[in-house]
Short mmCIF file of N, CA and C in Angstrom, two decimals:
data_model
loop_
_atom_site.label_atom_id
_atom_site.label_comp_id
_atom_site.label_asym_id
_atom_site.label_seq_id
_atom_site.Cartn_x
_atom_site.Cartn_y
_atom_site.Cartn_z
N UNK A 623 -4.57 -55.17 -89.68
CA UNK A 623 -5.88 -55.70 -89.93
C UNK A 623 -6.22 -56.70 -88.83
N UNK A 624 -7.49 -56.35 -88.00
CA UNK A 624 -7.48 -57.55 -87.09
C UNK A 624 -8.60 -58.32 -87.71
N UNK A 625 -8.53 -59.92 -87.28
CA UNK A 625 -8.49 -60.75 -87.51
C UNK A 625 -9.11 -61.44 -86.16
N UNK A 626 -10.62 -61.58 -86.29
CA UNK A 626 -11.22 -61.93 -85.17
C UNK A 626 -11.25 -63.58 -84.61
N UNK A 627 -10.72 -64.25 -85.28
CA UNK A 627 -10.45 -65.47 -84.62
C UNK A 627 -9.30 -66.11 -85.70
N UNK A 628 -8.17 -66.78 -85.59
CA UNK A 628 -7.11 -66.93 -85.96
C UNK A 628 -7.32 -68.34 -86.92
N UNK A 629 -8.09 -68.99 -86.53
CA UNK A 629 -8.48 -70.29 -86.90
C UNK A 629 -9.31 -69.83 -88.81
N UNK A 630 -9.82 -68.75 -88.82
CA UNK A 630 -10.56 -67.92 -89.69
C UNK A 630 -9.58 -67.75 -91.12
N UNK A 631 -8.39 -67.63 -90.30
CA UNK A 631 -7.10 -66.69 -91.08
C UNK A 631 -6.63 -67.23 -92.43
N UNK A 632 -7.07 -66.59 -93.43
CA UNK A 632 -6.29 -67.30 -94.48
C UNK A 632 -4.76 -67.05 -94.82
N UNK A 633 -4.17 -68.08 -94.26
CA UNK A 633 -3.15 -68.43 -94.63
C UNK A 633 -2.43 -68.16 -95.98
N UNK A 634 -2.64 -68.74 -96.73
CA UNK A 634 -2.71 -68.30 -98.14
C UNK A 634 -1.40 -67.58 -98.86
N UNK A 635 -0.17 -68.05 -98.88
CA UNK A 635 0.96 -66.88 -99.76
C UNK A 635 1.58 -66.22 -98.15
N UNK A 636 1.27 -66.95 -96.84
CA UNK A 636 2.29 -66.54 -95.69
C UNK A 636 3.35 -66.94 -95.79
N UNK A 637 4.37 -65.86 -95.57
CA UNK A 637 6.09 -65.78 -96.22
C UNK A 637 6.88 -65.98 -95.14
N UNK A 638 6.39 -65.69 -94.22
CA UNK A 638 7.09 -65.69 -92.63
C UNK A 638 7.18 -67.24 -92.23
N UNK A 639 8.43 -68.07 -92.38
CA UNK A 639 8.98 -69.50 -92.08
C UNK A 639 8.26 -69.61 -90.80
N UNK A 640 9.09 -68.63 -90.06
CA UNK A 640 9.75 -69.13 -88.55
C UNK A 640 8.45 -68.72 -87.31
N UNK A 641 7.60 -68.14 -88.39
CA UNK A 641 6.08 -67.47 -87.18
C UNK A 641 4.80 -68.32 -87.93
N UNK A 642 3.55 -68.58 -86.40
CA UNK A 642 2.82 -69.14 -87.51
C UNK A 642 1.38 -68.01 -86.82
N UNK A 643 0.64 -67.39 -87.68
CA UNK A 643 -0.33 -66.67 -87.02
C UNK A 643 -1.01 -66.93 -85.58
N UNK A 644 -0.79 -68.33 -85.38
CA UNK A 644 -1.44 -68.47 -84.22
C UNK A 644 -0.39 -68.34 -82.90
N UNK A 645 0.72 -68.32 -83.36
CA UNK A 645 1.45 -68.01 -81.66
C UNK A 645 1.58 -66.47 -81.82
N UNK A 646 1.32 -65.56 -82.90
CA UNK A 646 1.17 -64.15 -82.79
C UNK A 646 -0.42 -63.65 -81.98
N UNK A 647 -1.20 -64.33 -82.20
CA UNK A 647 -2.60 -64.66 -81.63
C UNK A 647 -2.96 -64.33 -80.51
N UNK A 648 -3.88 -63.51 -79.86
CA UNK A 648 -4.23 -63.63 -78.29
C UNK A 648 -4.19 -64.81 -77.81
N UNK A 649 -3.44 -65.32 -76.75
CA UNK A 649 -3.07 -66.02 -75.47
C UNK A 649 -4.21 -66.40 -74.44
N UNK A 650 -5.34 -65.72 -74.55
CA UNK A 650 -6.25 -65.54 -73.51
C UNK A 650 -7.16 -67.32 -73.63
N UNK A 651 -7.09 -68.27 -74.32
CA UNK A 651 -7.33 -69.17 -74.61
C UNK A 651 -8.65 -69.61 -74.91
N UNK A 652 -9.81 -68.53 -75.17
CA UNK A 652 -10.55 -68.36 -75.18
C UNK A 652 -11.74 -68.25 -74.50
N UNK A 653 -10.85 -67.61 -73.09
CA UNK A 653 -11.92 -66.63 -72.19
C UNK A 653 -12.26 -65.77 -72.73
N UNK A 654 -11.57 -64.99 -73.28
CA UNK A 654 -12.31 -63.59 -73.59
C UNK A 654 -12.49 -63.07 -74.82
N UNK A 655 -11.94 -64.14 -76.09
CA UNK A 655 -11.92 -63.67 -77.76
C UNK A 655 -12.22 -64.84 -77.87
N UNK A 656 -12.12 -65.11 -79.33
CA UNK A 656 -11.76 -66.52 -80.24
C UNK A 656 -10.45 -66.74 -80.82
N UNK A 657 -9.39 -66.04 -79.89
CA UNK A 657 -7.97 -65.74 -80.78
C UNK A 657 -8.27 -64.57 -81.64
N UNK A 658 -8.18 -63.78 -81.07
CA UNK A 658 -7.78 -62.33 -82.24
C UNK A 658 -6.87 -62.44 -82.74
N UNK A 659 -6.07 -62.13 -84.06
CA UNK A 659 -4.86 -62.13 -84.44
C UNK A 659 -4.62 -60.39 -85.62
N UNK A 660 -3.56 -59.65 -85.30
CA UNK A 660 -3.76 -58.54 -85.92
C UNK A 660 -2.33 -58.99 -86.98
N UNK A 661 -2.67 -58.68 -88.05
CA UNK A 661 -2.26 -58.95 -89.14
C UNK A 661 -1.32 -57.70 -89.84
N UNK A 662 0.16 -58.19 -89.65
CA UNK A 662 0.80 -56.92 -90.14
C UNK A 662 2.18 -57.19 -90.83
N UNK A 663 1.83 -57.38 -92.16
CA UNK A 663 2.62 -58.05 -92.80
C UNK A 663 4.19 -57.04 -92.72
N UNK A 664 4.61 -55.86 -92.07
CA UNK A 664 5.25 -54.98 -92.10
C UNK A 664 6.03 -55.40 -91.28
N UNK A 665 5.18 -55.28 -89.74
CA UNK A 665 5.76 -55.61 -88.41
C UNK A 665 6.28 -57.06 -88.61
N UNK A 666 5.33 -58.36 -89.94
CA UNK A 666 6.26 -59.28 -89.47
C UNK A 666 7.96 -59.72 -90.45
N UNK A 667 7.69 -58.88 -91.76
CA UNK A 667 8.83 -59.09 -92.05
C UNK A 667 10.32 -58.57 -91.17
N UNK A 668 9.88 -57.29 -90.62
CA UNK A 668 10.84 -56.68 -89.62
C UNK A 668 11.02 -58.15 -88.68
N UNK A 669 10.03 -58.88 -88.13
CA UNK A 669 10.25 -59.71 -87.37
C UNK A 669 10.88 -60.87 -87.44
N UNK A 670 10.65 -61.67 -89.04
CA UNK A 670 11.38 -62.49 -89.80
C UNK A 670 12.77 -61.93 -90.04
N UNK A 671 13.18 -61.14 -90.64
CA UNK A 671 14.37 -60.45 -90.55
C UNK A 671 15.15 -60.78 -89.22
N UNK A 672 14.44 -60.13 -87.86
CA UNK A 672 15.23 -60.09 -86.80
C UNK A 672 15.64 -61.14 -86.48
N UNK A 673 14.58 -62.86 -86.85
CA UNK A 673 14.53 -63.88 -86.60
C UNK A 673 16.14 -64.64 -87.54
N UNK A 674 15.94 -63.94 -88.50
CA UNK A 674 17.41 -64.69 -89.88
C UNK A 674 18.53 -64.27 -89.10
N UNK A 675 18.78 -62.98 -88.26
CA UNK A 675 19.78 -62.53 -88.16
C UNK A 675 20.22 -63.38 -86.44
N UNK A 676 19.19 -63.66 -85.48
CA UNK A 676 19.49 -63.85 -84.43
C UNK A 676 20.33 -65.57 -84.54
N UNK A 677 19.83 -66.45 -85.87
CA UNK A 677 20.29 -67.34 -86.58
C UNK A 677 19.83 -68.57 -85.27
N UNK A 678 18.73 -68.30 -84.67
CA UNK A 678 17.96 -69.48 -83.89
C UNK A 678 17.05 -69.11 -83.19
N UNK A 679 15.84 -69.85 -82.86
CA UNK A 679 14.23 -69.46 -82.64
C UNK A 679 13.95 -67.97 -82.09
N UNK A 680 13.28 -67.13 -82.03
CA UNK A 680 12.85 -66.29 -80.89
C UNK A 680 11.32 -67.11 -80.63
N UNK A 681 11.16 -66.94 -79.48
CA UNK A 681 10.46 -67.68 -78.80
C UNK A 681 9.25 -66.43 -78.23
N UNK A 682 8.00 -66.64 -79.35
CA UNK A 682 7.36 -65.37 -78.74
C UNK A 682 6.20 -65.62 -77.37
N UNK A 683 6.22 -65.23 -76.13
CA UNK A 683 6.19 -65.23 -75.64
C UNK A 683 4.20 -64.46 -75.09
N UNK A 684 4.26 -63.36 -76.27
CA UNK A 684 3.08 -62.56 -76.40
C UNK A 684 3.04 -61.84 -77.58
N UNK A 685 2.19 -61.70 -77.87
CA UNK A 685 1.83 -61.23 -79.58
C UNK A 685 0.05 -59.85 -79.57
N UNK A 686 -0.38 -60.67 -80.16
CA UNK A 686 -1.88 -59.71 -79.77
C UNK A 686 -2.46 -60.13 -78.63
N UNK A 687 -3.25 -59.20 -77.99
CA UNK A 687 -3.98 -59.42 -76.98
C UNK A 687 -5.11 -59.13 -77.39
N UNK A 688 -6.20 -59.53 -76.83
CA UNK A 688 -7.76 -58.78 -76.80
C UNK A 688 -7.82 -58.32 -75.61
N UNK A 689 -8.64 -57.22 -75.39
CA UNK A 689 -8.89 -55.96 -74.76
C UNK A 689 -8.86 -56.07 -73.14
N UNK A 690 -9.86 -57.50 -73.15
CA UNK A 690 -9.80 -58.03 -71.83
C UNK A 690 -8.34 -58.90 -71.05
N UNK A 691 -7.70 -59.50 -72.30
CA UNK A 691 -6.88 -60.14 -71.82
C UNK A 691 -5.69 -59.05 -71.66
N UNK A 692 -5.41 -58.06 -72.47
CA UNK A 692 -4.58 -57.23 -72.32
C UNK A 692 -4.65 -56.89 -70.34
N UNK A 693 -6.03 -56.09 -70.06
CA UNK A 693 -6.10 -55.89 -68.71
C UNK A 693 -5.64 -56.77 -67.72
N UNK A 694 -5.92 -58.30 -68.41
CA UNK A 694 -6.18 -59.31 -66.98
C UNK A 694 -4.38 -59.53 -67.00
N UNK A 695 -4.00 -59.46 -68.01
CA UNK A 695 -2.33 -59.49 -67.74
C UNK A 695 -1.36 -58.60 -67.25
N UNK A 696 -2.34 -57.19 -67.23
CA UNK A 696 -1.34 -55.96 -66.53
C UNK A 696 -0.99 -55.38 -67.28
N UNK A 697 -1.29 -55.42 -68.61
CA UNK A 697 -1.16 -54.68 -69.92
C UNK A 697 -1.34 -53.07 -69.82
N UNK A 698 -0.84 -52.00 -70.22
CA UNK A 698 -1.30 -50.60 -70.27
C UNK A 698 -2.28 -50.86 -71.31
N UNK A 699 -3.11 -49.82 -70.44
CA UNK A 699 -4.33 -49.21 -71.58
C UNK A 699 -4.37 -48.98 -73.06
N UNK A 700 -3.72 -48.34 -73.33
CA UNK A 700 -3.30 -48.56 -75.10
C UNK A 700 -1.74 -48.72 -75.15
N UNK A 701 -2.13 -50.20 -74.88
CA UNK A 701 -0.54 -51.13 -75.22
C UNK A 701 -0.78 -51.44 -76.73
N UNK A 702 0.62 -51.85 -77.65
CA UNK A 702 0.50 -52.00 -78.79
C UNK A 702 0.36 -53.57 -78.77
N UNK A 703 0.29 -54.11 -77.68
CA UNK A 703 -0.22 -55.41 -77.86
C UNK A 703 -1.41 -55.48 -78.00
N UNK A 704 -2.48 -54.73 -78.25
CA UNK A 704 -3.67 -54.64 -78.50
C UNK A 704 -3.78 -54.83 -80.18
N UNK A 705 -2.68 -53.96 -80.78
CA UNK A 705 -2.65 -54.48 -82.30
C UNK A 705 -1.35 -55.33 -82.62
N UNK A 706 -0.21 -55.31 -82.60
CA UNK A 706 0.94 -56.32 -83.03
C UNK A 706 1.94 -55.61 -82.39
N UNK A 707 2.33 -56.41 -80.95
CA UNK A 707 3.32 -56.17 -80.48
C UNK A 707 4.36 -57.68 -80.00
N UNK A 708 5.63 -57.51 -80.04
CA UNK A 708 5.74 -59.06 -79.58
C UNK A 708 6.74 -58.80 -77.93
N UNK A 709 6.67 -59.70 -77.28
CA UNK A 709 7.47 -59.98 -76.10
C UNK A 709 7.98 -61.38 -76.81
N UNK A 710 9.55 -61.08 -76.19
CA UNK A 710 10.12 -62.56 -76.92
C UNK A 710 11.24 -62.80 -75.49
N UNK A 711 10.96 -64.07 -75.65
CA UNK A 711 11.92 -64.91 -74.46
C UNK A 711 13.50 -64.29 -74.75
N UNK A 712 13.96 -64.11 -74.05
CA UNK A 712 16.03 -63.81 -73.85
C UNK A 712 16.66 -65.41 -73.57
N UNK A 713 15.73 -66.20 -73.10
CA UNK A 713 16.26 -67.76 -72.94
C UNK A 713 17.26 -67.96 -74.68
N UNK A 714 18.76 -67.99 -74.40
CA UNK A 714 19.13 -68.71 -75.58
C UNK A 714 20.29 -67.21 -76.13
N UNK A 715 19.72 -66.30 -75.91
CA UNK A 715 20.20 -64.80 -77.03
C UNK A 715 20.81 -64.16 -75.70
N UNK A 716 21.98 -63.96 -76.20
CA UNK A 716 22.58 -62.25 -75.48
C UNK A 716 21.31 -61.28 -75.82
N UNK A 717 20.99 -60.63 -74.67
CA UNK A 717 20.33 -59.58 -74.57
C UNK A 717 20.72 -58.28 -75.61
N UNK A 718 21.95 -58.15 -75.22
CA UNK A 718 22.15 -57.08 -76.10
C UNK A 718 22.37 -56.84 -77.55
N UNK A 719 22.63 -58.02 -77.70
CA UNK A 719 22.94 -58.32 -79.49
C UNK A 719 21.51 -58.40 -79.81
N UNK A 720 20.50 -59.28 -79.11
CA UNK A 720 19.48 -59.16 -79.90
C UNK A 720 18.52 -57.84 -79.64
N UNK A 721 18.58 -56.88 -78.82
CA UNK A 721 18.51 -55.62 -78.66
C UNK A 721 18.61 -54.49 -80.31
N UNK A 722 20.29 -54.70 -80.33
CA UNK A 722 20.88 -53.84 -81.79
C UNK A 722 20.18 -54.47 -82.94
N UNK A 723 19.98 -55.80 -82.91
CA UNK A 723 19.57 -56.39 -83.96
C UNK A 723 17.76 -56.00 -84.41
N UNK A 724 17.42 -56.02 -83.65
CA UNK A 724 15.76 -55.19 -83.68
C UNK A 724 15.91 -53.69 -83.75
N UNK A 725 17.02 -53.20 -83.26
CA UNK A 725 16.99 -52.09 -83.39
C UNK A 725 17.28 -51.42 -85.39
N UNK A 726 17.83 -52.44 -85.26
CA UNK A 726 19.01 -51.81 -87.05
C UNK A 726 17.60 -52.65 -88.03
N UNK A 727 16.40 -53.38 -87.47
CA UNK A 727 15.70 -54.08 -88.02
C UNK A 727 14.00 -53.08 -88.14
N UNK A 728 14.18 -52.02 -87.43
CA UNK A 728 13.40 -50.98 -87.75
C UNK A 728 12.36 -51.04 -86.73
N UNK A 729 12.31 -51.73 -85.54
CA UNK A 729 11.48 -51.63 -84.36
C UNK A 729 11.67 -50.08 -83.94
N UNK A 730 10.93 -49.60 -82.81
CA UNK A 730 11.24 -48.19 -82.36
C UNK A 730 10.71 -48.68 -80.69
N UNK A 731 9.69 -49.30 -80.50
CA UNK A 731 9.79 -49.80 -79.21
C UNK A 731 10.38 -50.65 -78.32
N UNK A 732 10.92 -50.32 -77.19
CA UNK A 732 11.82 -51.33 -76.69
C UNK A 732 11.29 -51.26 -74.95
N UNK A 733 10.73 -52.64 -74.61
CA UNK A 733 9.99 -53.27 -73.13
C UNK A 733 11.35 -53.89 -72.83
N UNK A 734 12.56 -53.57 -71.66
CA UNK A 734 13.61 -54.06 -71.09
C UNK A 734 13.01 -55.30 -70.40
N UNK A 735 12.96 -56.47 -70.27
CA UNK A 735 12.50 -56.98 -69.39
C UNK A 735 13.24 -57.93 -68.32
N UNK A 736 13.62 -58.73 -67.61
CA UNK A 736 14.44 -59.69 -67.20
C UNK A 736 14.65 -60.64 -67.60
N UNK A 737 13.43 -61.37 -68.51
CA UNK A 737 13.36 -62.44 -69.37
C UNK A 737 12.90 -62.24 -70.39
N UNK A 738 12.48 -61.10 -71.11
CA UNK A 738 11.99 -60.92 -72.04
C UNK A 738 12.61 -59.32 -73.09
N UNK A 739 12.23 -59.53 -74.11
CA UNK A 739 12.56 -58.08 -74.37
C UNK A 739 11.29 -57.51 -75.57
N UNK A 740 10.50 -56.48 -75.13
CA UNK A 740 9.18 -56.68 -75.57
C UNK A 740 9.60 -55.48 -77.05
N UNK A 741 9.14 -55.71 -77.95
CA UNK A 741 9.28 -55.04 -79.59
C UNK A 741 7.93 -54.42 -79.83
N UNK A 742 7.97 -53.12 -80.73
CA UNK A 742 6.85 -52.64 -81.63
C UNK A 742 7.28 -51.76 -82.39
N UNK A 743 6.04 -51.17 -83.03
CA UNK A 743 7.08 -50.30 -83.80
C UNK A 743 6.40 -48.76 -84.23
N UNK A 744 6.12 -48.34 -82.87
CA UNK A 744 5.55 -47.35 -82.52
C UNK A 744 6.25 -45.56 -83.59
N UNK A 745 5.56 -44.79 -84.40
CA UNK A 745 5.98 -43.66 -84.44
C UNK A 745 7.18 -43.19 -83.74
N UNK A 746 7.16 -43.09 -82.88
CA UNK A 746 8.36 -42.07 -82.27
C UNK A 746 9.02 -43.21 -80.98
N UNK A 747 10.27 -43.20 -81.30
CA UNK A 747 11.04 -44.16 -80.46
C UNK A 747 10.95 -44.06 -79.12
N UNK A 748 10.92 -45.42 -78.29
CA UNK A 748 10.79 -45.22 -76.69
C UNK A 748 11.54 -46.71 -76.20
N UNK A 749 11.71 -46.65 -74.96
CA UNK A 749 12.50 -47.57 -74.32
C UNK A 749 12.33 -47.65 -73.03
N UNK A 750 12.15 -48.16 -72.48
CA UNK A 750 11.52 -48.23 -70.95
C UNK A 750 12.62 -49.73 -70.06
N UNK A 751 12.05 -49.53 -68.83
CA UNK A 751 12.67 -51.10 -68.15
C UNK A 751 11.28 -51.22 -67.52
N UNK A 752 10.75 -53.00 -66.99
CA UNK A 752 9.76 -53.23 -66.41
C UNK A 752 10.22 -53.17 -64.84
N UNK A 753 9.75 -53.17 -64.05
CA UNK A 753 9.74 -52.82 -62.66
C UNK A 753 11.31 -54.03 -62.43
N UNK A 754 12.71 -54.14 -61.37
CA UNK A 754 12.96 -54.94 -61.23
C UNK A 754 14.29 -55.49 -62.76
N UNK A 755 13.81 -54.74 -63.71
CA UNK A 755 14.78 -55.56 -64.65
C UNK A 755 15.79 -54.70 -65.59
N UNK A 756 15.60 -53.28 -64.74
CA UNK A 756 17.07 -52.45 -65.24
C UNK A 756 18.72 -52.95 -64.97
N UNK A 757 18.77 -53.74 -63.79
CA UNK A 757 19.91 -54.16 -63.23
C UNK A 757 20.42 -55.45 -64.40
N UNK A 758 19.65 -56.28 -64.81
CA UNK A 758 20.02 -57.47 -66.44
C UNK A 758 20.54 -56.50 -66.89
N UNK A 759 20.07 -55.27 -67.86
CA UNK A 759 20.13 -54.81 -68.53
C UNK A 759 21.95 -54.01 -69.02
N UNK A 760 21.87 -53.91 -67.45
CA UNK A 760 23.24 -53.06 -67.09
C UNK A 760 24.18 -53.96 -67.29
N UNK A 761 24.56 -55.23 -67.26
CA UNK A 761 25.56 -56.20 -67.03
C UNK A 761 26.26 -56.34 -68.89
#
């Protein structure tokens, strides 16, 4: 459900501790939305979950985008950051543990990144590396 400005959002019976709608929120600071925020109570228990198990912050990094900001960041055309996707900092987490741990947590998308490791939870499973950050990955 999107959620055209975040500030709007009723709060109301949100179960998720460790996330607060507004750092899931477009980033674009209000060049180009009012904070969109897409609302997915599915994607965030998977995300709370991943958060109990990693047993200290994930640090989200990117969450929703709006349409414009998606572009101005280098975003693909129908990225799932357009509706609820997260990029989360690796500052702090073994890569690979927190990898399995999203994985056994019911994500299906996986963005390799050098500092990041980007989640969604797309139909049919995929896994990619960003330009530059297959070589982290390998170690």
């Amino acid at each position: 459900m999107l959620i055209e400005n975040v500030s709007e959002f009723d709060a109301d019976g949100w179960r998720w501790p460790h996330f607060t709608p507004a750092e899931l929120a477009c980033r674009c600071g209000g060049r180009f939305c009012a904070g969109e925020y897409w609302h997915a109570p599915d994607f965030l228990d998977a995300l709370e979950a991943l958060r109990t198990d990693a047993g200290h912050p994930l640090v989200i990094n990117s969450g929703h985008r709006c349409a414009v900001w998606n572009t101005y960041v280098g975003g693909v055309r129908f990225s799932l950051h357009r509706s609820i996707a997260v990029d989360i900092s690796l500052a702090g987490h073994d890569r690979h543990v927190l990898l399995a741990a999203a994985e056994r947590k019911g994500f299906t998308g996986f963005g390799l990144g050098k500092t990041f490791l980007h989640l969604d939870r797309r139909p049919r499973p995929a896994r990619w590396f960003y330009p530059g950050s297959d070589a982290s990955w390998r170690t």
